[in-house]
Coordinates of N, CA and C in Angstrom, one line a residue:
M211 N 17.5 52.7 -68.8 CA 17.9 53.7 -67.7 C 16.5 54.5 -67.4
K212 N 15.8 55.1 -68.5 CA 14.6 55.8 -68.4 C 13.6 55.1 -67.8
K213 N 13.5 53.7 -68.2 CA 12.4 52.9 -67.6 C 12.6 52.6 -66.1
K214 N 13.9 52.4 -65.7 CA 14.2 52.4 -64.3 C 13.8 53.6 -63.4
N215 N 14.1 54.7 -64.0 CA 13.7 56.0 -63.4 C 12.1 56.1 -63.1
I216 N 11.4 55.8 -64.1 CA 10.0 55.8 -64.3 C 9.4 54.9 -63.2
V217 N 10.0 53.6 -63.1 CA 9.6 52.7 -62.1 C 9.9 53.2 -60.7
I218 N 11.0 53.8 -60.4 CA 11.4 54.3 -59.1 C 10.4 55.4 -58.8
L219 N 10.1 56.3 -59.7 CA 9.2 57.3 -59.5 C 7.8 56.9 -59.1
I220 N 7.4 55.8 -59.8 CA 5.9 55.3 -59.4 C 6.0 54.8 -58.1
V221 N 7.0 53.9 -57.7 CA 7.1 53.4 -56.5 C 7.0 54.5 -55.3
C222 N 7.9 55.5 -55.6 CA 7.8 56.5 -54.6 C 6.7 57.3 -54.3
L223 N 5.9 57.5 -55.7 CA 4.5 58.0 -55.5 C 3.6 57.2 -54.7
I224 N 3.6 55.9 -55.0 CA 2.7 55.0 -54.3 C 3.0 54.9 -52.9
V225 N 4.4 54.9 -52.3 CA 4.6 55.1 -51.0 C 4.1 56.2 -50.3
F226 N 4.4 57.4 -51.0 CA 3.9 58.7 -50.4 C 2.5 58.7 -50.3
Y227 N 1.7 58.3 -51.4 CA 0.3 58.3 -51.2 C -0.3 57.4 -50.2
L228 N 0.3 56.2 -50.0 CA -0.2 55.3 -48.9 C 0.2 55.7 -47.5
S229 N 1.1 56.5 -47.3 CA 1.7 56.8 -46.1 C 0.7 57.7 -45.3
S230 N 0.7 57.6 -44.0 CA -0.3 58.4 -43.2 C 0.4 59.7 -42.9
N231 N -0.5 60.5 -42.5 CA 0.0 61.9 -42.0 C 0.9 61.7 -40.8
V232 N 1.7 62.4 -40.6 CA 2.6 62.5 -39.5 C 2.6 63.9 -38.9
Y233 N 2.3 64.0 -37.5 CA 2.2 65.2 -36.9 C 3.4 65.4 -35.7
P234 N 4.7 65.4 -36.1 CA 5.6 65.4 -35.2 C 5.7 66.7 -34.4
C235 N 6.0 66.6 -32.9 CA 6.1 67.6 -32.1 C 7.6 68.2 -32.6
T236 N 7.6 69.5 -32.5 CA 9.0 70.2 -32.7 C 9.1 71.5 -31.8
T237 N 10.2 71.4 -31.1 CA 10.4 72.6 -30.4 C 11.9 73.0 -30.6
F238 N 12.4 74.2 -30.5 CA 13.8 74.4 -30.6 C 14.1 75.7 -29.6
C239 N 15.4 75.8 -29.3 CA 15.8 76.9 -28.6 C 17.3 77.3 -29.2
I240 N 17.4 78.6 -29.3 CA 18.7 78.9 -29.9 C 19.1 80.0 -29.0
K241 N 20.3 80.1 -28.6 CA 20.9 80.9 -27.6 C 22.2 81.4 -27.9
D242 N 22.4 82.8 -27.7 CA 23.9 83.2 -27.8 C 24.1 84.1 -26.7
N243 N 25.0 85.0 -26.7 CA 25.4 85.6 -25.3 C 24.4 86.6 -25.0
K244 N 23.5 87.1 -25.8 CA 22.5 88.0 -25.5 C 21.0 87.7 -25.6
N245 N 20.9 86.7 -26.4 CA 19.4 86.3 -26.6 C 19.1 84.8 -26.6
I246 N 17.9 84.6 -26.4 CA 17.2 83.3 -26.5 C 16.1 83.4 -27.3
I247 N 16.1 82.4 -28.3 CA 14.9 82.3 -29.2 C 14.3 81.0 -29.1
F248 N 13.0 81.0 -28.8 CA 12.3 79.7 -28.7 C 11.2 79.6 -29.7
G249 N 11.0 78.6 -30.2 CA 10.1 78.3 -31.3 C 9.4 76.9 -31.2
R250 N 8.2 76.7 -31.7 CA 7.5 75.4 -31.8 C 6.6 75.3 -32.9
N251 N 6.3 74.2 -33.3 CA 5.1 74.2 -34.4 C 3.9 73.9 -33.6
F252 N 2.8 74.1 -34.3 CA 1.3 73.7 -33.8 C 0.9 72.6 -34.7
D253 N 1.0 71.5 -34.2 CA 0.9 70.3 -35.1 C -0.4 69.6 -35.0
F254 N -1.6 70.3 -34.5 CA -2.9 69.8 -34.4 C -3.7 70.0 -35.5
S255 N -4.7 69.1 -35.8 CA -5.5 69.4 -37.0 C -6.4 70.5 -36.9
T256 N -6.8 71.0 -35.7 CA -7.5 72.1 -35.5 C -6.5 73.3 -35.2
G257 N -6.5 74.3 -36.1 CA -5.6 75.3 -36.2 C -5.8 76.6 -35.4
F258 N -7.0 76.6 -34.9 CA -7.6 77.9 -34.1 C -7.0 77.9 -32.8
G259 N -7.1 79.1 -32.2 CA -6.6 79.3 -30.8 C -6.7 80.7 -30.4
Y260 N -6.3 81.1 -29.1 CA -6.5 82.4 -28.6 C -5.1 82.8 -28.0
V261 N -4.7 83.9 -28.0 CA -3.5 84.5 -27.3 C -4.2 85.2 -26.1
I262 N -3.9 84.7 -24.8 CA -4.4 85.2 -23.7 C -3.4 85.8 -22.8
I263 N -3.8 87.1 -22.3 CA -2.9 87.7 -21.3 C -3.4 87.4 -19.9
N264 N -2.5 86.7 -19.0 CA -2.9 86.3 -17.8 C -2.2 87.2 -16.8
K265 N -3.1 87.9 -15.9 CA -2.6 88.9 -15.0 C -2.1 88.2 -13.6
R266 N -1.3 89.0 -12.9 CA -0.8 88.5 -11.5 C -2.0 88.9 -10.7
N267 N -2.0 88.2 -9.5 CA -2.9 88.3 -8.2 C -4.3 87.8 -8.5
V268 N -4.4 86.9 -9.5 CA -5.8 86.2 -9.8 C -5.8 84.9 -9.0
T269 N -6.9 84.7 -8.3 CA -7.1 83.5 -7.5 C -7.7 82.5 -8.5
K270 N -7.0 81.2 -8.5 CA -7.7 80.1 -9.5 C -7.8 78.9 -8.6
T271 N -8.8 78.0 -9.2 CA -9.0 76.7 -8.6 C -8.8 75.7 -9.5
A272 N -8.1 74.6 -9.3 CA -8.1 73.5 -10.3 C -9.4 72.8 -10.6
L273 N -9.7 72.4 -11.9 CA -10.9 71.8 -12.3 C -10.5 70.3 -12.4
V274 N -10.9 69.7 -11.1 CA -10.5 68.2 -11.2 C -11.8 67.5 -10.4
F275 N -11.9 66.4 -10.7 CA -13.1 65.5 -10.1 C -12.6 64.5 -9.0
P276 N -13.5 64.2 -8.0 CA -13.1 63.3 -7.1 C -12.6 61.9 -7.6
P277 N -11.7 61.4 -7.0 CA -11.1 61.6 -5.6 C -9.9 62.6 -5.6
E278 N -9.7 63.4 -6.7 CA -8.7 64.4 -6.7 C -8.9 65.5 -5.8
K279 N -8.0 66.1 -5.1 CA -8.0 67.4 -4.3 C -7.7 68.5 -5.1
P280 N -8.7 69.4 -5.3 CA -8.5 70.6 -6.2 C -7.6 71.7 -5.3
I281 N -6.6 72.3 -6.0 CA -5.7 73.2 -5.3 C -6.2 74.6 -5.7
T282 N -6.1 75.4 -4.9 CA -6.4 76.9 -5.0 C -5.3 77.7 -5.0
W283 N -4.9 78.5 -5.9 CA -3.6 79.3 -5.9 C -3.9 80.8 -6.4
T284 N -3.0 81.6 -6.0 CA -3.1 83.1 -6.7 C -1.8 83.4 -7.5
S285 N -2.0 83.7 -8.6 CA -0.9 83.9 -9.6 C 0.1 84.8 -9.1
K286 N 1.4 84.6 -9.2 CA 2.3 85.4 -8.8 C 2.9 86.2 -9.9
Y287 N 2.8 85.6 -11.1 CA 3.5 86.2 -12.3 C 2.4 86.3 -13.3
G288 N 2.5 87.3 -14.2 CA 1.7 87.5 -15.3 C 2.2 86.6 -16.5
S289 N 1.5 86.2 -17.4 CA 2.0 85.5 -18.6 C 1.2 85.6 -19.7
I290 N 1.7 85.3 -21.0 CA 1.1 85.4 -22.3 C 1.0 83.9 -22.6
T291 N -0.2 83.3 -22.9 CA -0.3 81.9 -23.4 C -1.0 81.8 -24.6
F292 N -0.9 80.7 -25.1 CA -1.7 80.2 -26.4 C -2.7 79.2 -25.9
N293 N -3.9 79.3 -26.2 CA -4.9 78.6 -25.5 C -5.9 78.1 -26.8
Q294 N -6.3 77.0 -26.8 CA -7.1 76.5 -27.8 C -8.6 76.1 -27.0
M295 N -8.6 75.6 -25.9 CA -9.8 75.1 -25.2 C -10.4 76.2 -24.4
G296 N -9.7 77.3 -24.0 CA -10.3 78.4 -23.3 C -9.3 78.9 -22.1
R297 N -9.7 80.0 -21.4 CA -8.8 80.5 -20.5 C -8.5 79.6 -19.5
E298 N -7.3 79.7 -18.9 CA -6.7 78.8 -17.9 C -6.3 77.4 -18.4
L299 N -6.3 77.1 -19.7 CA -6.1 75.8 -20.2 C -5.1 76.0 -21.4
P300 N -3.9 76.5 -21.1 CA -2.8 76.9 -22.2 C -2.2 75.6 -22.8
Y301 N -1.9 75.7 -24.0 CA -1.0 74.7 -24.7 C 0.5 75.0 -24.4
G302 N 0.6 76.4 -24.0 CA 2.1 76.8 -23.6 C 2.2 78.3 -23.5
G303 N 3.2 78.9 -23.0 CA 3.3 80.2 -22.9 C 4.6 80.6 -22.3
I304 N 4.7 82.0 -21.8 CA 5.8 82.5 -21.2 C 5.3 83.4 -20.2
N305 N 6.1 83.4 -19.0 CA 5.7 84.3 -17.9 C 6.6 85.6 -17.9
E306 N 6.3 86.5 -17.0 CA 7.1 87.8 -17.0 C 8.4 87.5 -16.3
A307 N 8.8 86.3 -15.8 CA 10.1 85.9 -15.3 C 11.0 85.4 -16.3
G308 N 10.3 85.1 -17.5 CA 10.9 84.5 -18.6 C 10.8 82.9 -18.7
L309 N 10.1 82.3 -17.9 CA 9.9 80.9 -17.9 C 9.0 80.6 -19.1
V310 N 9.4 79.6 -19.9 CA 8.6 79.1 -21.1 C 8.1 77.7 -20.8
I311 N 6.9 77.3 -21.0 CA 6.5 76.0 -20.9 C 5.6 75.7 -22.2
E312 N 5.9 74.6 -22.9 CA 5.0 74.2 -23.9 C 4.7 72.6 -23.8
Q313 N 3.6 72.4 -24.4 CA 3.3 70.8 -24.3 C 3.6 70.3 -25.6
M314 N 4.0 69.0 -25.6 CA 4.3 68.3 -26.8 C 3.4 66.8 -26.6
W315 N 2.9 66.1 -27.7 CA 2.1 65.0 -27.5 C 3.0 63.9 -27.8
L316 N 2.7 63.0 -26.8 CA 3.5 61.7 -26.7 C 2.4 60.6 -26.3
D317 N 2.1 59.6 -27.2 CA 1.0 58.7 -27.0 C 1.4 57.8 -25.8
K318 N 2.6 57.6 -25.5 CA 2.9 56.7 -24.5 C 3.2 57.3 -23.1
T319 N 2.6 58.7 -23.0 CA 2.7 59.3 -21.7 C 1.8 58.7 -20.6
K320 N 2.4 58.6 -19.5 CA 1.6 57.9 -18.3 C 1.6 59.0 -17.2
Y321 N 0.5 59.2 -16.5 CA 0.5 60.2 -15.4 C 0.4 59.3 -14.3
P322 N 0.8 60.0 -13.0 CA 0.9 59.3 -11.8 C -0.5 59.0 -11.2
E323 N -0.4 57.9 -10.6 CA -1.8 57.5 -9.9 C -1.9 58.6 -8.8
S324 N -3.3 58.6 -8.2 CA -3.7 59.5 -7.2 C -2.9 59.3 -6.0
D325 N -2.5 60.3 -5.5 CA -1.7 60.3 -4.0 C -2.1 61.4 -3.3
N326 N -1.2 61.8 -2.2 CA -1.5 62.8 -1.3 C -1.4 64.4 -2.0
R327 N -0.8 64.3 -3.2 CA -0.6 65.6 -3.9 C -1.9 66.2 -4.6
Y328 N -2.0 67.4 -4.8 CA -3.0 68.0 -5.5 C -2.9 67.6 -7.0
G329 N -4.0 67.4 -7.6 CA -3.9 66.9 -9.1 C -4.4 68.2 -9.9
L330 N -3.8 68.3 -11.1 CA -4.2 69.4 -12.0 C -4.4 68.7 -13.3
S331 N -5.3 69.2 -14.1 CA -5.4 68.7 -15.6 C -4.0 69.1 -16.2
E332 N -3.8 68.4 -17.4 CA -2.6 68.4 -18.1 C -2.3 69.9 -18.5
L333 N -3.4 70.7 -18.9 CA -3.3 72.0 -19.4 C -3.3 73.0 -18.2
Q334 N -4.1 72.7 -17.1 CA -3.9 73.7 -16.0 C -2.6 73.5 -15.3
W335 N -1.9 72.3 -15.4 CA -0.6 72.1 -14.8 C 0.3 73.2 -15.5
I336 N 0.1 73.5 -16.7 CA 1.1 74.5 -17.4 C 0.8 75.8 -16.8
Q337 N -0.6 76.2 -16.6 CA -0.8 77.6 -16.1 C -0.4 77.7 -14.7
Y338 N -0.5 76.6 -14.0 CA 0.0 76.7 -12.6 C 1.5 77.1 -12.6
Q339 N 2.2 76.3 -13.4 CA 3.6 76.6 -13.5 C 3.9 78.0 -13.8
L340 N 3.3 78.5 -14.8 CA 3.5 79.9 -15.3 C 3.2 80.9 -14.3
D341 N 2.1 80.6 -13.5 CA 1.7 81.3 -12.4 C 2.6 81.4 -11.2
N342 N 3.3 80.3 -11.0 CA 3.9 80.2 -9.6 C 5.6 80.1 -9.7
S343 N 6.0 79.8 -11.1 CA 7.5 79.4 -11.1 C 8.3 80.5 -11.9
T344 N 9.5 80.6 -11.6 CA 10.5 81.5 -12.3 C 11.4 80.6 -13.0
T345 N 11.8 79.4 -12.5 CA 12.9 78.6 -13.1 C 12.4 77.1 -13.2
I346 N 13.1 76.5 -13.9 CA 12.9 75.0 -14.1 C 13.1 74.3 -12.7
N347 N 14.1 74.8 -11.8 CA 14.2 74.3 -10.5 C 12.8 74.4 -9.7
D348 N 12.3 75.7 -10.0 CA 10.9 75.8 -9.1 C 9.9 74.8 -9.7
V349 N 9.9 74.6 -11.1 CA 8.9 73.6 -11.5 C 9.1 72.1 -11.0
I350 N 10.4 71.9 -10.8 CA 10.8 70.5 -10.3 C 10.3 70.4 -8.9
A351 N 10.7 71.5 -8.1 CA 10.2 71.5 -6.7 C 8.7 71.5 -6.4
S352 N 8.0 71.9 -7.4 CA 6.5 71.9 -7.2 C 6.1 70.4 -7.2
D353 N 6.8 69.6 -7.7 CA 6.3 68.2 -7.8 C 6.0 67.6 -6.3
R354 N 6.5 68.1 -5.4 CA 6.2 67.7 -4.0 C 4.7 68.0 -3.6
L355 N 4.2 69.1 -4.3 CA 2.8 69.6 -3.9 C 1.8 69.2 -4.9
V356 N 2.1 69.4 -6.2 CA 1.1 69.1 -7.4 C 1.7 68.1 -8.4
R357 N 0.7 67.4 -9.1 CA 1.0 66.6 -10.2 C 0.0 66.7 -11.2
V358 N 0.3 66.2 -12.3 CA -0.9 66.0 -13.4 C -1.8 65.0 -13.0
S359 N -2.9 65.1 -13.1 CA -4.1 64.3 -12.6 C -4.0 63.0 -13.5
F360 N -4.2 61.9 -12.6 CA -4.4 60.6 -13.4 C -5.8 60.5 -14.2
Q361 N -6.6 61.5 -14.2 CA -7.8 61.6 -14.9 C -7.6 62.3 -16.1
S362 N -6.3 62.9 -16.4 CA -6.1 63.7 -17.5 C -6.2 63.0 -18.9
Y363 N -6.7 63.7 -19.8 CA -7.0 62.9 -21.1 C -5.8 62.9 -22.0
A364 N -5.3 64.0 -22.4 CA -4.3 64.1 -23.5 C -2.9 63.6 -23.0
P365 N -2.2 62.7 -23.7 CA -1.0 62.3 -23.4 C 0.1 63.3 -23.9
I366 N 0.3 64.4 -23.2 CA 1.3 65.3 -23.3 C 2.4 65.2 -22.5
H367 N 3.5 65.8 -23.0 CA 4.8 65.6 -22.2 C 5.5 67.0 -22.2

């Protein structure tokens, strides 16, 4: 029995040693009658970032390259975002209307091909929504005007 346990322990240690790192995306939302609590993990190997306060009434232009059409908008809502790459490129945040948007990584993500809508980078799309939307229905309705650019790099969802 003792020998069997030692063998099992050795096999488990070998499996754990040989396994690769896993960085799963995790978000959660807990709601009761009065409160909503949202949380997520930050599962990127680089752990630094910035908390940015984004003000209302700031005019912004999308950073995209031809053949994409850049959209210009003025923020309707202020927000607090967590950014790693710089201002206007949030990984997620919450606006003053209570809308929360967070990105999660999915290697199989596919972005739409170029069409007549304005293109935004995957991170600017988050800022655009926090600047202009109050509800999920607003975000869905914005699909008629904007989309994530086919030139986007990170496969987030």
